[in-house]
Short mmCIF file of C-alpha atoms and ligand atoms in Angstrom, two decimals:
data_model
loop_
_atom_site.label_atom_id
_atom_site.label_comp_id
_atom_site.label_asym_id
_atom_site.label_seq_id
_atom_site.Cartn_x
_atom_site.Cartn_y
_atom_site.Cartn_z
CA MET A 1 43.56 -13.31 -0.83
CA SER A 2 43.75 -16.17 -3.69
CA HIS A 3 44.67 -14.38 -6.89
CA LYS A 4 43.46 -15.78 -10.60
CA SER A 5 45.82 -17.99 -11.80
CA PRO A 6 47.69 -16.44 -14.99
CA LYS A 7 46.71 -19.05 -17.19
CA ASP A 8 42.92 -17.95 -16.57
CA PHE A 9 43.27 -14.15 -17.61
CA PHE A 10 42.26 -15.10 -20.89
CA ALA A 11 39.57 -17.20 -20.20
CA PRO A 12 36.07 -15.31 -21.11
CA LEU A 13 34.24 -14.32 -17.69
CA ALA A 14 31.10 -15.54 -19.04
CA LEU A 15 29.77 -19.00 -20.74
CA GLY A 16 29.74 -18.00 -24.63
CA ALA A 17 31.74 -14.37 -24.16
CA PRO A 18 34.29 -13.88 -27.03
CA ALA A 19 37.98 -14.30 -25.80
CA PRO A 20 39.69 -11.49 -24.40
CA VAL A 21 42.28 -10.25 -26.32
CA ARG A 22 45.89 -10.42 -25.76
CA GLU A 23 46.87 -7.49 -27.38
CA ILE A 24 45.61 -3.75 -27.83
CA PRO A 25 45.94 -3.23 -31.28
CA PHE A 26 47.09 0.77 -31.88
CA ARG A 27 44.04 2.40 -33.58
CA PRO A 28 44.45 6.22 -34.31
CA SER A 29 42.89 8.36 -31.61
CA ARG A 30 44.45 11.91 -31.62
CA ALA A 31 40.97 13.35 -31.10
CA ILE A 32 38.26 11.89 -28.90
CA HIS A 33 35.33 14.09 -29.96
CA PHE A 34 32.55 14.48 -27.58
CA PHE A 35 29.03 14.73 -28.55
CA ASP A 36 25.65 14.58 -26.59
CA PRO A 37 23.46 12.57 -28.15
CA SER A 38 20.53 14.17 -26.63
CA ASN A 39 21.13 17.37 -28.03
CA PRO A 40 19.69 17.57 -31.46
CA LYS A 41 22.11 20.22 -33.04
CA MET A 42 24.99 18.10 -32.11
CA VAL A 43 23.60 14.90 -33.67
CA ASP A 44 22.97 16.50 -36.82
CA LYS A 45 26.84 17.08 -37.22
CA VAL A 46 27.97 13.40 -36.47
CA PRO A 47 27.49 11.93 -40.01
CA ALA A 48 29.72 14.64 -41.74
CA MET A 49 32.15 13.91 -39.58
CA ILE A 50 32.75 10.78 -39.79
CA GLY A 51 35.92 10.29 -42.06
CA THR A 52 37.42 13.74 -40.38
CA VAL A 53 38.19 12.60 -36.45
CA ASP A 54 39.38 9.18 -35.30
CA VAL A 55 37.08 9.00 -32.52
CA LEU A 56 33.52 10.00 -32.05
CA LEU A 57 32.30 9.64 -28.29
CA GLY A 58 28.61 9.87 -27.34
CA ASN A 59 28.89 11.05 -23.90
CA LEU A 60 26.17 9.81 -21.26
CA GLU A 61 28.24 11.21 -18.05
CA ASP A 62 29.01 14.95 -16.97
CA ALA A 63 27.33 17.78 -19.36
CA VAL A 64 24.43 15.44 -19.74
CA LYS A 65 21.56 17.07 -17.85
CA ALA A 66 19.59 14.51 -15.50
CA ASP A 67 16.49 14.53 -17.15
CA HIS A 68 18.37 13.98 -20.81
CA LYS A 69 19.76 10.74 -19.66
CA VAL A 70 17.55 8.66 -21.03
CA ALA A 71 17.59 10.53 -24.56
CA ALA A 72 21.14 10.39 -24.52
CA ARG A 73 21.15 6.63 -24.34
CA GLU A 74 18.48 6.30 -26.57
CA GLY A 75 19.97 8.72 -29.20
CA LEU A 76 23.18 7.15 -29.21
CA VAL A 77 21.27 3.69 -30.67
CA ALA A 78 19.73 5.66 -33.14
CA ILE A 79 22.77 7.39 -34.40
CA SER A 80 24.51 4.23 -34.67
CA HIS A 81 21.42 2.36 -36.56
CA ALA A 82 21.49 5.51 -38.97
CA THR A 83 25.07 5.36 -39.31
CA PRO A 84 26.23 1.88 -40.22
CA GLU A 85 29.78 3.46 -41.62
CA LEU A 86 30.35 4.46 -37.54
CA GLY A 87 32.90 2.24 -35.20
CA GLY A 88 33.35 -1.32 -35.53
CA PRO A 89 36.57 -3.50 -36.88
CA GLY A 90 38.17 -1.45 -39.82
CA ALA A 91 35.88 1.66 -39.39
CA THR A 92 38.06 4.80 -40.12
CA THR A 93 35.90 6.71 -37.37
CA GLN A 94 35.58 4.61 -34.35
CA LEU A 95 32.33 5.05 -31.85
CA TRP A 96 33.03 5.15 -28.21
CA THR A 97 30.96 6.23 -25.46
CA ARG A 98 31.10 7.64 -22.04
CA ILE A 99 28.93 5.61 -19.42
CA ASN A 100 27.30 7.21 -16.47
CA SER A 101 29.87 6.66 -13.25
CA LEU A 102 29.31 3.04 -11.22
CA ASP A 103 27.41 4.72 -8.38
CA SER A 104 25.20 6.24 -10.42
CA PRO A 105 21.50 4.66 -11.17
CA TRP A 106 21.86 4.69 -14.92
CA VAL A 107 24.88 3.29 -15.99
CA LEU A 108 23.56 -0.59 -15.60
CA ASP A 109 20.73 0.37 -18.10
CA ASP A 110 23.60 2.02 -20.05
CA LEU A 111 25.11 -0.79 -20.63
CA THR A 112 22.25 -3.55 -20.89
CA THR A 113 20.72 -0.97 -23.85
CA LEU A 114 23.86 -0.31 -25.62
CA VAL A 115 25.69 -3.55 -25.70
CA PRO A 116 22.72 -5.50 -27.47
CA ALA A 117 21.75 -2.63 -29.19
CA ILE A 118 25.20 -1.35 -30.82
CA GLY A 119 27.82 -3.73 -29.46
CA ARG A 120 28.79 -4.59 -32.63
CA ARG A 121 29.73 -1.44 -33.49
CA LEU A 122 30.73 0.23 -29.77
CA ASP A 123 35.03 -0.15 -29.97
CA VAL A 124 35.57 1.13 -26.78
CA VAL A 125 33.46 2.10 -23.80
CA MET A 126 34.69 4.48 -21.19
CA VAL A 127 34.33 4.64 -17.32
CA PRO A 128 34.42 7.88 -15.39
CA LYS A 129 35.64 7.99 -11.72
CA VAL A 130 37.76 4.49 -11.68
CA GLU A 131 38.69 4.18 -8.43
CA GLY A 132 40.64 0.74 -8.31
CA PRO A 133 40.68 -2.26 -10.15
CA GLU A 134 37.28 -3.74 -8.41
CA ASP A 135 35.71 -1.27 -10.94
CA ILE A 136 37.15 -2.68 -13.79
CA ALA A 137 36.42 -6.15 -12.58
CA TYR A 138 32.94 -5.25 -12.28
CA ILE A 139 32.60 -3.69 -15.65
CA ASP A 140 34.68 -6.49 -17.23
CA ARG A 141 32.04 -9.02 -16.16
CA ILE A 142 28.87 -6.98 -16.90
CA LEU A 143 30.38 -6.42 -20.58
CA ALA A 144 31.11 -10.23 -20.84
CA GLN A 145 27.87 -11.54 -19.70
CA LEU A 146 26.11 -8.87 -21.96
CA GLU A 147 28.61 -9.69 -25.26
CA ALA A 148 27.24 -13.56 -24.54
CA LYS A 149 23.82 -12.78 -24.66
CA ALA A 150 24.07 -10.67 -27.54
CA GLY A 151 26.65 -13.32 -29.37
CA LEU A 152 29.22 -10.60 -30.16
CA ASP A 153 32.73 -12.17 -31.52
CA ARG A 154 34.83 -9.49 -30.32
CA PRO A 155 35.30 -8.03 -26.78
CA ILE A 156 34.18 -4.58 -26.04
CA LEU A 157 37.46 -2.39 -24.85
CA VAL A 158 37.12 -0.63 -21.81
CA HIS A 159 38.66 2.97 -21.15
CA ALA A 160 39.25 4.56 -17.58
CA ILE A 161 39.31 7.81 -16.68
CA LEU A 162 41.59 8.83 -14.08
CA GLU A 163 39.67 11.57 -11.93
CA THR A 164 40.06 10.82 -8.22
CA ALA A 165 42.86 10.54 -6.23
CA ARG A 166 42.30 6.78 -5.17
CA GLY A 167 42.26 6.06 -8.82
CA MET A 168 45.40 7.83 -9.00
CA ALA A 169 47.04 5.99 -6.43
CA ASN A 170 45.81 2.73 -7.94
CA VAL A 171 46.85 3.59 -11.64
CA GLU A 172 49.00 0.65 -12.46
CA GLU A 173 46.84 -2.16 -11.21
CA ILE A 174 43.61 -0.23 -12.80
CA CYS A 175 45.69 -0.75 -16.29
CA GLY A 176 46.30 -4.50 -15.03
CA ALA A 177 42.76 -5.13 -14.26
CA SER A 178 41.76 -6.72 -17.35
CA PRO A 179 42.54 -7.31 -21.23
CA ARG A 180 40.51 -5.18 -21.92
CA MET A 181 41.98 -2.29 -20.56
CA GLN A 182 42.62 0.04 -23.98
CA GLY A 183 43.83 3.25 -22.21
CA LEU A 184 43.36 5.87 -19.41
CA SER A 185 42.90 9.61 -19.74
CA LEU A 186 43.10 12.07 -17.34
CA GLY A 187 40.33 13.81 -16.18
CA PRO A 188 41.41 17.15 -14.74
CA ALA A 189 38.11 18.71 -13.45
CA ASP A 190 37.13 16.03 -11.44
CA LEU A 191 40.63 15.09 -10.20
CA ALA A 192 41.20 19.03 -9.32
CA ALA A 193 37.98 18.91 -7.00
CA ASP A 194 38.86 15.51 -5.54
CA ARG A 195 41.90 16.30 -4.73
CA ARG A 196 41.06 19.59 -3.10
CA MET A 197 43.27 21.86 -5.65
CA LYS A 198 42.44 25.08 -5.77
CA THR A 199 41.37 25.61 -9.19
CA THR A 200 38.15 26.16 -11.29
CA ARG A 201 39.14 25.20 -14.68
CA VAL A 202 38.65 22.42 -16.65
CA GLY A 203 42.19 21.22 -17.81
CA GLY A 204 45.37 23.58 -18.30
CA GLY A 205 47.50 25.83 -16.17
CA HIS A 206 46.67 28.64 -13.60
CA PRO A 207 48.82 31.91 -13.02
CA GLY A 208 49.09 31.67 -9.37
CA TYR A 209 51.29 28.05 -10.09
CA LEU A 210 54.24 29.63 -10.88
CA ILE A 211 57.97 29.69 -10.15
CA ARG A 212 59.96 32.95 -9.43
CA GLU A 213 63.62 33.78 -10.57
CA ASP A 214 66.22 34.40 -7.29
CA PRO A 215 66.52 38.12 -6.53
CA VAL A 216 69.07 39.50 -8.68
CA ASP A 217 71.89 41.17 -6.43
CA GLY A 218 69.53 40.48 -3.46
CA ALA A 219 66.38 42.76 -4.72
CA ILE A 220 63.76 41.22 -3.65
CA ASP A 221 61.63 44.08 -4.73
CA GLY A 222 63.32 44.31 -8.39
CA PRO A 223 62.45 42.88 -12.01
CA ARG A 224 62.26 38.74 -11.36
CA ALA A 225 60.91 36.94 -14.10
CA THR A 226 58.26 34.12 -13.52
CA PHE A 227 57.00 31.29 -15.56
CA GLN A 228 53.74 29.08 -15.06
CA GLN A 229 54.53 25.70 -13.99
CA ASP A 230 52.55 22.56 -15.71
CA LEU A 231 49.85 21.57 -12.78
CA TRP A 232 49.55 17.94 -14.89
CA HIS A 233 53.06 16.99 -15.35
CA TYR A 234 53.21 14.27 -12.27
CA THR A 235 49.81 13.01 -13.07
CA ILE A 236 50.14 12.78 -16.98
CA ALA A 237 53.77 11.08 -16.14
CA ARG A 238 52.46 8.47 -13.93
CA MET A 239 49.75 7.68 -15.88
CA VAL A 240 52.06 7.41 -19.27
CA ASP A 241 54.13 4.96 -16.76
CA ALA A 242 51.45 2.79 -15.75
CA CYS A 243 49.95 2.62 -19.15
CA ALA A 244 53.05 1.75 -21.28
CA THR A 245 53.93 -0.85 -18.68
CA HIS A 246 50.54 -2.40 -19.65
CA GLY A 247 50.63 -1.92 -23.29
CA ILE A 248 47.59 0.08 -23.28
CA TYR A 249 47.35 4.24 -24.31
CA PRO A 250 47.39 7.20 -22.00
CA TYR A 251 45.60 10.36 -23.35
CA TYR A 252 45.29 13.74 -22.22
CA GLY A 253 41.28 14.77 -21.35
CA PRO A 254 39.23 17.76 -21.84
CA PHE A 255 40.76 21.45 -22.70
CA GLY A 256 37.55 23.47 -21.18
CA ASP A 257 38.52 27.27 -22.63
CA ILE A 258 37.35 26.88 -26.27
CA ALA A 259 38.18 30.13 -27.27
CA ASP A 260 41.99 29.43 -26.15
CA THR A 261 43.21 27.76 -28.93
CA VAL A 262 47.09 28.74 -28.01
CA GLY A 263 46.95 27.27 -24.84
CA CYS A 264 44.94 24.29 -25.79
CA GLU A 265 47.58 23.37 -28.15
CA ASP A 266 50.18 23.81 -25.63
CA GLN A 267 48.62 21.43 -23.12
CA PHE A 268 47.75 18.49 -25.98
CA ARG A 269 51.57 18.96 -27.11
CA ASN A 270 53.15 18.42 -23.82
CA ALA A 271 51.41 15.32 -23.20
CA PHE A 272 52.25 14.32 -26.62
CA LEU A 273 55.83 14.32 -25.93
CA LEU A 274 55.29 12.99 -22.70
CA GLY A 275 53.87 9.90 -24.30
CA CYS A 276 50.27 10.40 -24.83
CA VAL A 277 48.25 9.52 -28.01
CA GLY A 278 45.54 11.45 -28.10
CA ALA A 279 43.11 14.24 -26.33
CA TRP A 280 39.55 15.05 -26.10
CA SER A 281 37.86 17.01 -28.25
CA LEU A 282 34.89 19.16 -26.93
CA HIS A 283 34.46 21.46 -30.03
CA PRO A 284 35.26 20.87 -33.40
CA VAL A 285 37.94 23.59 -33.43
CA GLN A 286 39.97 21.14 -31.06
CA ILE A 287 39.78 18.04 -33.43
CA ALA A 288 42.20 20.07 -36.01
CA ILE A 289 44.43 21.03 -32.99
CA ALA A 290 44.70 17.61 -31.70
CA ASN A 291 44.94 15.92 -35.29
CA ARG A 292 47.81 18.11 -35.78
CA VAL A 293 49.76 17.77 -32.38
CA PHE A 294 49.41 14.11 -32.12
CA SER A 295 51.08 13.47 -35.64
CA PRO A 296 54.24 13.53 -35.82
CA SER A 297 55.65 16.67 -37.65
CA ALA A 298 57.37 16.50 -41.20
CA ASP A 299 60.62 17.78 -39.70
CA ASP A 300 60.53 14.97 -37.19
CA ILE A 301 60.06 12.32 -39.91
CA ALA A 302 62.69 13.35 -41.97
CA HIS A 303 65.31 13.38 -39.19
CA ALA A 304 64.10 10.09 -37.86
CA ARG A 305 64.51 8.42 -41.10
CA ARG A 306 67.90 9.78 -41.47
CA VAL A 307 68.73 8.10 -38.22
CA VAL A 308 67.45 5.22 -39.08
CA ALA A 309 69.10 5.08 -42.32
CA ALA A 310 72.66 5.82 -41.15
CA MET A 311 72.52 3.36 -38.16
CA GLY A 312 72.25 0.50 -40.64
CA ASP A 313 72.06 -2.70 -38.54
CA GLY A 314 71.09 -0.67 -35.35
CA THR A 315 73.88 -1.20 -33.35
CA GLY A 316 76.59 1.30 -32.53
CA ALA A 317 77.04 4.78 -32.79
CA VAL A 318 76.98 7.36 -35.47
CA MET A 319 77.78 11.22 -35.69
CA LEU A 320 74.48 13.01 -37.43
CA ASP A 321 74.94 16.68 -37.96
CA GLY A 322 77.58 16.99 -35.02
CA LYS A 323 75.42 14.82 -32.55
CA MET A 324 76.28 11.41 -31.44
CA GLU A 325 73.25 8.53 -32.48
CA ASP A 326 73.25 5.10 -31.02
CA ASP A 327 70.77 2.25 -30.29
CA ALA A 328 68.93 4.30 -27.82
CA SER A 329 68.56 7.44 -30.33
CA LEU A 330 67.48 4.89 -32.64
CA LYS A 331 64.54 3.33 -30.55
CA GLN A 332 62.96 6.80 -30.10
CA CYS A 333 63.25 7.61 -33.79
CA LEU A 334 61.47 4.18 -34.71
CA VAL A 335 58.65 5.17 -32.47
CA LEU A 336 57.93 8.26 -34.30
CA VAL A 337 58.22 6.44 -37.83
CA GLU A 338 56.03 3.79 -36.71
CA LEU A 339 53.74 6.13 -35.82
CA ALA A 340 53.86 7.95 -38.99
CA GLU A 341 52.74 4.97 -40.63
CA GLN A 342 49.91 4.23 -38.81
CA LEU A 343 48.79 7.49 -39.09
CA ALA A 344 49.25 7.86 -42.70
CA ALA A 345 47.37 4.39 -43.38
CA ILE A 346 44.12 6.32 -42.20
CA ASP A 347 45.14 9.79 -43.36
CA PRO A 348 45.70 10.70 -46.35
CA GLU A 349 47.07 13.86 -46.49
CA LEU A 350 49.87 12.98 -43.60
CA LYS A 351 50.52 9.97 -46.06
CA ARG A 352 51.27 13.15 -48.77
CA LEU A 353 53.40 14.63 -46.52
CA TYR A 354 55.35 12.04 -45.27
CA ASP A 355 55.85 10.53 -48.92
CA ALA A 356 57.07 13.89 -49.81
CA LEU A 357 59.70 13.37 -47.49
CA GLU A 358 61.33 10.37 -49.52
CA PRO A 359 63.86 12.17 -51.29
CA GLU A 360 65.26 13.81 -48.14
CA GLN A 361 65.57 10.18 -46.58
CA ARG A 362 67.60 9.05 -49.45
CA GLU A 363 69.92 11.78 -49.45
CA GLY A 364 70.33 11.03 -45.40
CA GLN A 365 71.47 7.64 -47.10
CA ALA A 366 73.82 8.41 -49.30
C1 GLV B 401 36.52 14.91 -17.06
O1 GLV B 401 35.42 14.26 -17.12
C2 GLV B 401 36.96 15.76 -16.19
O2 GLV B 401 36.51 15.80 -15.02
O3 GLV B 401 37.72 16.29 -16.62
MG1 MG B 402 34.79 13.88 -15.02
#
């Protein structure tokens, strides 16, 4: 099979389409809040949410009833027209959509309706049930054709949901399939079904998936501690590696037990620690959880700045509080400091929090 020359990778896929981006800029996207644009109660809440959440996503796929598909698509166009401050370059709250799956009868109309009508404001198109790079190539070409026709001056980015076993097996190729690729989300519900896992939940752990302490003194029936294990560790770690390899962003997906805010926070935090930049929100309570979890804590930033200050030109090793710091721990600290700066630029509360740490940093420098 003959592959495209690397020289052609950044050529537009349609005459007159905007040039593909060479880098996916970091834009805060701690919470991707899903709403159903055919549901008037949810739509009414949208204007007041602008500025309080990093991403608002008009969902057209699962959770929207078949006989509401057209209303959802048209509702998204109407919301975008009514709230021009939502989405587009420089907007504090991005506008994303999740289109219907590529094997559905709705997806083509989703794209041909949305790109001309709201393409200028639409930052990212989330594509569900992506199985391989051929799915991204299909979307890539159609978007280029529609962007050219609509006269758009920047490409709409693409985000794939990892929710089939084959998609998982092809995760690296999916990430590298187009310069439009912005990121990946874990889709634990569909992925569990496709893998024939025996769970019945949307994200989170399972009490049966555990490890048990060895018998103490051979007492098999004696008390033995058990610990629940993380069902999603392997998947998230693979997703993070694939995204980091390709310079794009990984996300935890949905956590369906809205009342279990503690369990949700734990899952989100595991994802944050492993390298994810955000998660989905299915209810406004989850926005606050994601905003908190996916922002470095004041303690982390105070420590990271002390290491940066102590490491001078960044080479060699120093002892700080009895711990060895070197080039590699400095690089980890710089990841946190850079993230804090990016988030502080759009979140005044975080800016105040991180700015208030300055005296401590100077203390560390002294
Ligand atoms: C999300 O779409 C999921 O299937 O978990
Ligand atoms: Mg799904």
